[in-house]
mmCIF file of N, CA and C in Angstrom:
data_model
loop_
_atom_site.group_PDB
_atom_site.id
_atom_site.type_symbol
_atom_site.label_atom_id
_atom_site.label_comp_id
_atom_site.label_asym_id
_atom_site.label_seq_id
_atom_site.Cartn_x
_atom_site.Cartn_y
_atom_site.Cartn_z
ATOM 1 N N MET N 1 0.801 -1.211 0.000
ATOM 2 C CA MET N 1 0.000 0.000 0.000
ATOM 3 C C MET N 1 0.845 1.278 0.000
ATOM 4 N N PRO N 2 1.870 1.374 0.851
ATOM 5 C CA PRO N 2 2.653 2.608 0.833
ATOM 6 C C PRO N 2 3.335 2.868 -0.508
ATOM 7 N N ALA N 3 3.723 1.818 -1.215
ATOM 8 C CA ALA N 3 4.377 2.010 -2.513
ATOM 9 C C ALA N 3 3.409 2.611 -3.524
ATOM 10 N N LYS N 4 2.147 2.217 -3.441
ATOM 11 C CA LYS N 4 1.141 2.770 -4.352
ATOM 12 C C LYS N 4 0.945 4.259 -4.090
ATOM 13 N N LYS N 5 0.874 4.602 -2.822
ATOM 14 C CA LYS N 5 0.691 6.015 -2.461
ATOM 15 C C LYS N 5 1.909 6.838 -2.898
ATOM 16 N N ALA N 6 3.112 6.310 -2.685
ATOM 17 C CA ALA N 6 4.322 7.008 -3.099
ATOM 18 C C ALA N 6 4.324 7.217 -4.608
ATOM 19 N N GLY N 7 3.834 6.231 -5.344
ATOM 20 C CA GLY N 7 3.748 6.362 -6.798
ATOM 21 C C GLY N 7 2.799 7.472 -7.209
ATOM 22 N N ARG N 8 1.656 7.547 -6.539
ATOM 23 C CA ARG N 8 0.686 8.617 -6.836
ATOM 24 C C ARG N 8 1.283 9.978 -6.519
ATOM 25 N N GLN N 9 1.983 10.068 -5.398
ATOM 26 C CA GLN N 9 2.597 11.334 -5.018
ATOM 27 C C GLN N 9 3.681 11.742 -6.017
ATOM 28 N N ALA N 10 4.438 10.767 -6.491
ATOM 29 C CA ALA N 10 5.505 11.047 -7.451
ATOM 30 C C ALA N 10 4.930 11.606 -8.747
ATOM 31 N N VAL N 11 3.801 11.071 -9.176
ATOM 32 C CA VAL N 11 3.157 11.555 -10.406
ATOM 33 C C VAL N 11 2.712 13.005 -10.224
ATOM 34 N N LYS N 12 2.102 13.302 -9.083
ATOM 35 C CA LYS N 12 1.647 14.670 -8.807
ATOM 36 C C LYS N 12 2.820 15.643 -8.772
ATOM 37 N N ARG N 13 3.902 15.227 -8.095
ATOM 38 C CA ARG N 13 5.076 16.100 -8.009
ATOM 39 C C ARG N 13 5.697 16.326 -9.382
ATOM 40 N N ALA N 14 5.752 15.286 -10.180
ATOM 41 C CA ALA N 14 6.348 15.398 -11.510
ATOM 42 C C ALA N 14 5.562 16.385 -12.364
ATOM 43 N N GLN N 15 4.233 16.351 -12.281
ATOM 44 C CA GLN N 15 3.414 17.291 -13.052
ATOM 45 C C GLN N 15 3.652 18.715 -12.583
ATOM 46 N N ARG N 16 3.695 18.910 -11.270
ATOM 47 C CA ARG N 16 3.911 20.243 -10.718
ATOM 48 C C ARG N 16 5.299 20.768 -11.104
ATOM 49 N N ASN N 17 6.311 19.906 -10.993
ATOM 50 C CA ASN N 17 7.676 20.318 -11.326
ATOM 51 C C ASN N 17 7.821 20.599 -12.815
ATOM 52 N N ARG N 18 7.112 19.844 -13.655
ATOM 53 C CA ARG N 18 7.219 20.035 -15.095
ATOM 54 C C ARG N 18 6.754 21.436 -15.483
ATOM 55 N N SER N 19 5.636 21.867 -14.942
ATOM 56 C CA SER N 19 5.133 23.195 -15.297
ATOM 57 C C SER N 19 6.061 24.288 -14.782
ATOM 58 N N ALA N 20 6.583 24.126 -13.579
ATOM 59 C CA ALA N 20 7.499 25.127 -13.024
ATOM 60 C C ALA N 20 8.802 25.165 -13.819
ATOM 61 N N ARG N 21 9.305 23.989 -14.223
ATOM 62 C CA ARG N 21 10.542 23.924 -14.998
ATOM 63 C C ARG N 21 10.356 24.564 -16.370
ATOM 64 N N THR N 22 9.194 24.315 -16.984
ATOM 65 C CA THR N 22 8.908 24.896 -18.293
ATOM 66 C C THR N 22 8.844 26.421 -18.202
ATOM 67 N N GLU N 23 8.170 26.923 -17.182
ATOM 68 C CA GLU N 23 8.071 28.366 -17.002
ATOM 69 C C GLU N 23 9.456 28.979 -16.794
ATOM 70 N N THR N 24 10.280 28.313 -15.992
ATOM 71 C CA THR N 24 11.636 28.812 -15.727
ATOM 72 C C THR N 24 12.444 28.874 -17.017
ATOM 73 N N ARG N 25 12.412 27.804 -17.799
ATOM 74 C CA ARG N 25 13.178 27.770 -19.050
ATOM 75 C C ARG N 25 12.705 28.839 -20.024
ATOM 76 N N THR N 26 11.399 29.035 -20.098
ATOM 77 C CA THR N 26 10.836 30.019 -21.022
ATOM 78 C C THR N 26 11.311 31.422 -20.679
ATOM 79 N N ILE N 27 11.217 31.780 -19.424
ATOM 80 C CA ILE N 27 11.558 33.146 -19.018
ATOM 81 C C ILE N 27 13.063 33.387 -19.100
ATOM 82 N N VAL N 28 13.855 32.395 -18.728
ATOM 83 C CA VAL N 28 15.313 32.542 -18.834
ATOM 84 C C VAL N 28 15.720 32.635 -20.307
ATOM 85 N N GLY N 29 15.087 31.850 -21.159
ATOM 86 C CA GLY N 29 15.382 31.923 -22.596
ATOM 87 C C GLY N 29 15.030 33.272 -23.175
ATOM 88 N N ARG N 30 13.898 33.821 -22.739
ATOM 89 C CA ARG N 30 13.481 35.148 -23.199
ATOM 90 C C ARG N 30 14.515 36.195 -22.791
ATOM 91 N N ALA N 31 15.031 36.089 -21.568
ATOM 92 C CA ALA N 31 16.044 37.031 -21.093
ATOM 93 C C ALA N 31 17.326 36.898 -21.909
ATOM 94 N N ASN N 32 17.741 35.670 -22.182
ATOM 95 C CA ASN N 32 18.969 35.460 -22.962
ATOM 96 C C ASN N 32 18.817 35.982 -24.387
ATOM 97 N N ARG N 33 17.634 35.784 -24.981
ATOM 98 C CA ARG N 33 17.407 36.302 -26.337
ATOM 99 C C ARG N 33 17.422 37.825 -26.359
ATOM 100 N N SER N 34 16.862 38.455 -25.340
ATOM 101 C CA SER N 34 16.857 39.910 -25.309
ATOM 102 C C SER N 34 18.265 40.446 -25.103
ATOM 103 N N LEU N 35 19.086 39.744 -24.342
ATOM 104 C CA LEU N 35 20.487 40.147 -24.177
ATOM 105 C C LEU N 35 21.245 39.994 -25.490
ATOM 106 N N ALA N 36 20.978 38.907 -26.189
ATOM 107 C CA ALA N 36 21.668 38.665 -27.462
ATOM 108 C C ALA N 36 21.247 39.680 -28.519
ATOM 109 N N ALA N 37 20.009 40.154 -28.431
ATOM 110 C CA ALA N 37 19.518 41.128 -29.401
ATOM 111 C C ALA N 37 20.188 42.482 -29.213
ATOM 112 N N GLY N 38 20.661 42.753 -27.999
ATOM 113 C CA GLY N 38 21.385 43.994 -27.765
ATOM 114 C C GLY N 38 20.511 45.184 -27.414
ATOM 115 N N ASP N 39 19.261 44.957 -27.041
ATOM 116 C CA ASP N 39 18.365 46.047 -26.673
ATOM 117 C C ASP N 39 18.276 46.112 -25.149
ATOM 118 N N ALA N 40 18.947 47.097 -24.560
ATOM 119 C CA ALA N 40 19.010 47.200 -23.101
ATOM 120 C C ALA N 40 17.651 47.530 -22.495
ATOM 121 N N ASP N 41 16.794 48.239 -23.242
ATOM 122 C CA ASP N 41 15.487 48.618 -22.700
ATOM 123 C C ASP N 41 14.608 47.398 -22.441
ATOM 124 N N THR N 42 14.685 46.399 -23.299
ATOM 125 C CA THR N 42 13.890 45.183 -23.069
ATOM 126 C C THR N 42 14.672 44.154 -22.265
ATOM 127 N N ALA N 43 16.004 44.234 -22.299
ATOM 128 C CA ALA N 43 16.825 43.234 -21.614
ATOM 129 C C ALA N 43 16.736 43.368 -20.095
ATOM 130 N N ARG N 44 16.769 44.590 -19.578
ATOM 131 C CA ARG N 44 16.775 44.765 -18.120
ATOM 132 C C ARG N 44 15.537 44.144 -17.461
ATOM 133 N N PRO N 45 14.309 44.484 -17.885
ATOM 134 C CA PRO N 45 13.154 43.850 -17.228
ATOM 135 C C PRO N 45 13.115 42.334 -17.426
ATOM 136 N N ALA N 46 13.573 41.867 -18.581
ATOM 137 C CA ALA N 46 13.574 40.424 -18.829
ATOM 138 C C ALA N 46 14.552 39.720 -17.892
ATOM 139 N N VAL N 47 15.708 40.311 -17.679
ATOM 140 C CA VAL N 47 16.710 39.712 -16.789
ATOM 141 C C VAL N 47 16.208 39.730 -15.340
ATOM 142 N N MET N 48 15.608 40.832 -14.927
ATOM 143 C CA MET N 48 15.094 40.915 -13.561
ATOM 144 C C MET N 48 13.999 39.865 -13.332
ATOM 145 N N SER N 49 13.160 39.666 -14.328
ATOM 146 C CA SER N 49 12.124 38.647 -14.235
ATOM 147 C C SER N 49 12.747 37.253 -14.152
ATOM 148 N N ALA N 50 13.777 37.018 -14.936
ATOM 149 C CA ALA N 50 14.456 35.723 -14.924
ATOM 150 C C ALA N 50 15.109 35.464 -13.572
ATOM 151 N N VAL N 51 15.682 36.497 -12.975
ATOM 152 C CA VAL N 51 16.317 36.345 -11.662
ATOM 153 C C VAL N 51 15.272 35.939 -10.622
ATOM 154 N N ARG N 52 14.113 36.583 -10.661
ATOM 155 C CA ARG N 52 13.050 36.228 -9.716
ATOM 156 C C ARG N 52 12.609 34.773 -9.909
ATOM 157 N N ILE N 53 12.443 34.375 -11.158
ATOM 158 C CA ILE N 53 11.993 33.010 -11.451
ATOM 159 C C ILE N 53 13.046 31.986 -11.020
ATOM 160 N N LEU N 54 14.314 32.293 -11.248
ATOM 161 C CA LEU N 54 15.379 31.376 -10.836
ATOM 162 C C LEU N 54 15.418 31.234 -9.317
ATOM 163 N N ASP N 55 15.245 32.345 -8.607
ATOM 164 C CA ASP N 55 15.217 32.273 -7.142
ATOM 165 C C ASP N 55 14.043 31.420 -6.664
ATOM 166 N N ARG N 56 12.921 31.539 -7.340
ATOM 167 C CA ARG N 56 11.752 30.729 -6.995
ATOM 168 C C ARG N 56 12.048 29.246 -7.247
ATOM 169 N N ALA N 57 12.769 28.949 -8.326
ATOM 170 C CA ALA N 57 13.112 27.559 -8.642
ATOM 171 C C ALA N 57 13.995 26.957 -7.543
ATOM 172 N N VAL N 58 14.867 27.768 -6.966
ATOM 173 C CA VAL N 58 15.705 27.281 -5.867
ATOM 174 C C VAL N 58 14.835 26.976 -4.651
ATOM 175 N N ARG N 59 13.917 27.868 -4.334
ATOM 176 C CA ARG N 59 13.042 27.649 -3.179
ATOM 177 C C ARG N 59 12.196 26.383 -3.340
ATOM 178 N N LYS N 60 11.793 26.099 -4.568
ATOM 179 C CA LYS N 60 10.972 24.911 -4.822
ATOM 180 C C LYS N 60 11.810 23.646 -4.939
ATOM 181 N N GLY N 61 13.123 23.790 -4.986
ATOM 182 C CA GLY N 61 13.988 22.624 -5.083
ATOM 183 C C GLY N 61 14.160 22.114 -6.499
ATOM 184 N N LEU N 62 13.827 22.929 -7.499
ATOM 185 C CA LEU N 62 13.970 22.503 -8.891
ATOM 186 C C LEU N 62 15.414 22.588 -9.361
ATOM 187 N N LEU N 63 16.125 23.608 -8.892
ATOM 188 C CA LEU N 63 17.510 23.816 -9.311
ATOM 189 C C LEU N 63 18.386 24.005 -8.076
ATOM 190 N N HIS N 64 19.642 23.656 -8.200
ATOM 191 C CA HIS N 64 20.589 23.833 -7.105
ATOM 192 C C HIS N 64 20.957 25.307 -6.973
ATOM 193 N N LYS N 65 21.182 25.753 -5.753
ATOM 194 C CA LYS N 65 21.442 27.170 -5.517
ATOM 195 C C LYS N 65 22.716 27.657 -6.210
ATOM 196 N N ASN N 66 23.739 26.812 -6.299
ATOM 197 C CA ASN N 66 24.971 27.239 -6.969
ATOM 198 C C ASN N 66 24.768 27.351 -8.475
ATOM 199 N N ASN N 67 23.969 26.460 -9.031
ATOM 200 C CA ASN N 67 23.651 26.512 -10.452
ATOM 201 C C ASN N 67 22.934 27.821 -10.762
ATOM 202 N N VAL N 68 21.975 28.182 -9.928
ATOM 203 C CA VAL N 68 21.214 29.418 -10.137
ATOM 204 C C VAL N 68 22.111 30.628 -9.931
ATOM 205 N N ALA N 69 22.981 30.587 -8.939
ATOM 206 C CA ALA N 69 23.890 31.705 -8.694
ATOM 207 C C ALA N 69 24.785 31.942 -9.910
ATOM 208 N N ARG N 70 25.268 30.850 -10.509
ATOM 209 C CA ARG N 70 26.123 30.970 -11.696
ATOM 210 C C ARG N 70 25.346 31.560 -12.864
ATOM 211 N N ARG N 71 24.124 31.089 -13.076
ATOM 212 C CA ARG N 71 23.305 31.607 -14.173
ATOM 213 C C ARG N 71 23.005 33.089 -13.994
ATOM 214 N N LYS N 72 22.631 33.461 -12.773
ATOM 215 C CA LYS N 72 22.306 34.868 -12.492
ATOM 216 C C LYS N 72 23.533 35.749 -12.695
ATOM 217 N N SER N 73 24.683 35.271 -12.226
ATOM 218 C CA SER N 73 25.912 36.036 -12.353
ATOM 219 C C SER N 73 26.253 36.280 -13.819
ATOM 220 N N ARG N 74 26.146 35.256 -14.629
ATOM 221 C CA ARG N 74 26.470 35.394 -16.055
ATOM 222 C C ARG N 74 25.484 36.312 -16.760
ATOM 223 N N MET N 75 24.195 36.183 -16.398
ATOM 224 C CA MET N 75 23.183 37.044 -17.019
ATOM 225 C C MET N 75 23.404 38.504 -16.659
ATOM 226 N N MET N 76 23.691 38.759 -15.382
ATOM 227 C CA MET N 76 23.892 40.133 -14.937
ATOM 228 C C MET N 76 25.159 40.724 -15.568
ATOM 229 N N ALA N 77 26.202 39.908 -15.719
ATOM 230 C CA ALA N 77 27.430 40.385 -16.347
ATOM 231 C C ALA N 77 27.169 40.778 -17.798
ATOM 232 N N LYS N 78 26.379 39.974 -18.506
ATOM 233 C CA LYS N 78 26.029 40.311 -19.892
ATOM 234 C C LYS N 78 25.228 41.605 -19.947
ATOM 235 N N LEU N 79 24.312 41.773 -19.001
ATOM 236 C CA LEU N 79 23.496 42.983 -18.959
ATOM 237 C C LEU N 79 24.363 44.208 -18.706
ATOM 238 N N VAL N 80 25.285 44.113 -17.769
ATOM 239 C CA VAL N 80 26.182 45.230 -17.470
ATOM 240 C C VAL N 80 27.026 45.591 -18.687
ATOM 241 N N ARG N 81 27.571 44.560 -19.360
ATOM 242 C CA ARG N 81 28.382 44.819 -20.564
ATOM 243 C C ARG N 81 27.536 45.492 -21.647
ATOM 244 N N LEU N 82 26.316 45.046 -21.800
ATOM 245 C CA LEU N 82 25.411 45.632 -22.806
ATOM 246 C C LEU N 82 25.127 47.086 -22.477
ATOM 247 N N GLU N 83 24.817 47.377 -21.214
ATOM 248 C CA GLU N 83 24.497 48.756 -20.824
ATOM 249 C C GLU N 83 25.722 49.651 -20.935
ATOM 250 N N GLN N 84 26.912 49.126 -20.622
ATOM 251 C CA GLN N 84 28.134 49.913 -20.758
ATOM 252 C C GLN N 84 28.450 50.208 -22.215
ATOM 253 N N SER N 85 28.231 49.239 -23.081
ATOM 254 C CA SER N 85 28.520 49.461 -24.498
ATOM 255 C C SER N 85 27.572 50.503 -25.086
ATOM 256 N N ILE N 86 26.334 50.524 -24.611
ATOM 257 C CA ILE N 86 25.371 51.512 -25.092
ATOM 258 C C ILE N 86 25.725 52.893 -24.537
ATOM 259 N N ALA N 87 26.176 52.945 -23.285
ATOM 260 C CA ALA N 87 26.526 54.219 -22.676
ATOM 261 C C ALA N 87 27.754 54.839 -23.348
ATOM 262 N N GLU N 88 28.687 53.995 -23.780
ATOM 263 C CA GLU N 88 29.908 54.492 -24.423
ATOM 264 C C GLU N 88 29.629 54.994 -25.842
ATOM 265 N N ALA N 89 28.628 54.427 -26.475
ATOM 266 C CA ALA N 89 28.341 54.781 -27.868
ATOM 267 C C ALA N 89 27.688 56.140 -28.014
#
């Protein structure tokens, strides 16, 4: 009996995690595309949104905190470089 219940719980968790993982990937991808496009006006809000979503993924246990820290650091560095290049131009 306990194995059956654990199986049901695993299915529920997998569905919940799938939707959260999909949302995380979508928003992070949108932020990366906006950074690659070179438009700082759309990149900043997209990156900030991605940072919030990544932090939420850590709280839910979807991603490891060091993995998220590395992703956020790289995204923010790209954003800073983009804003500096626009300011210099």
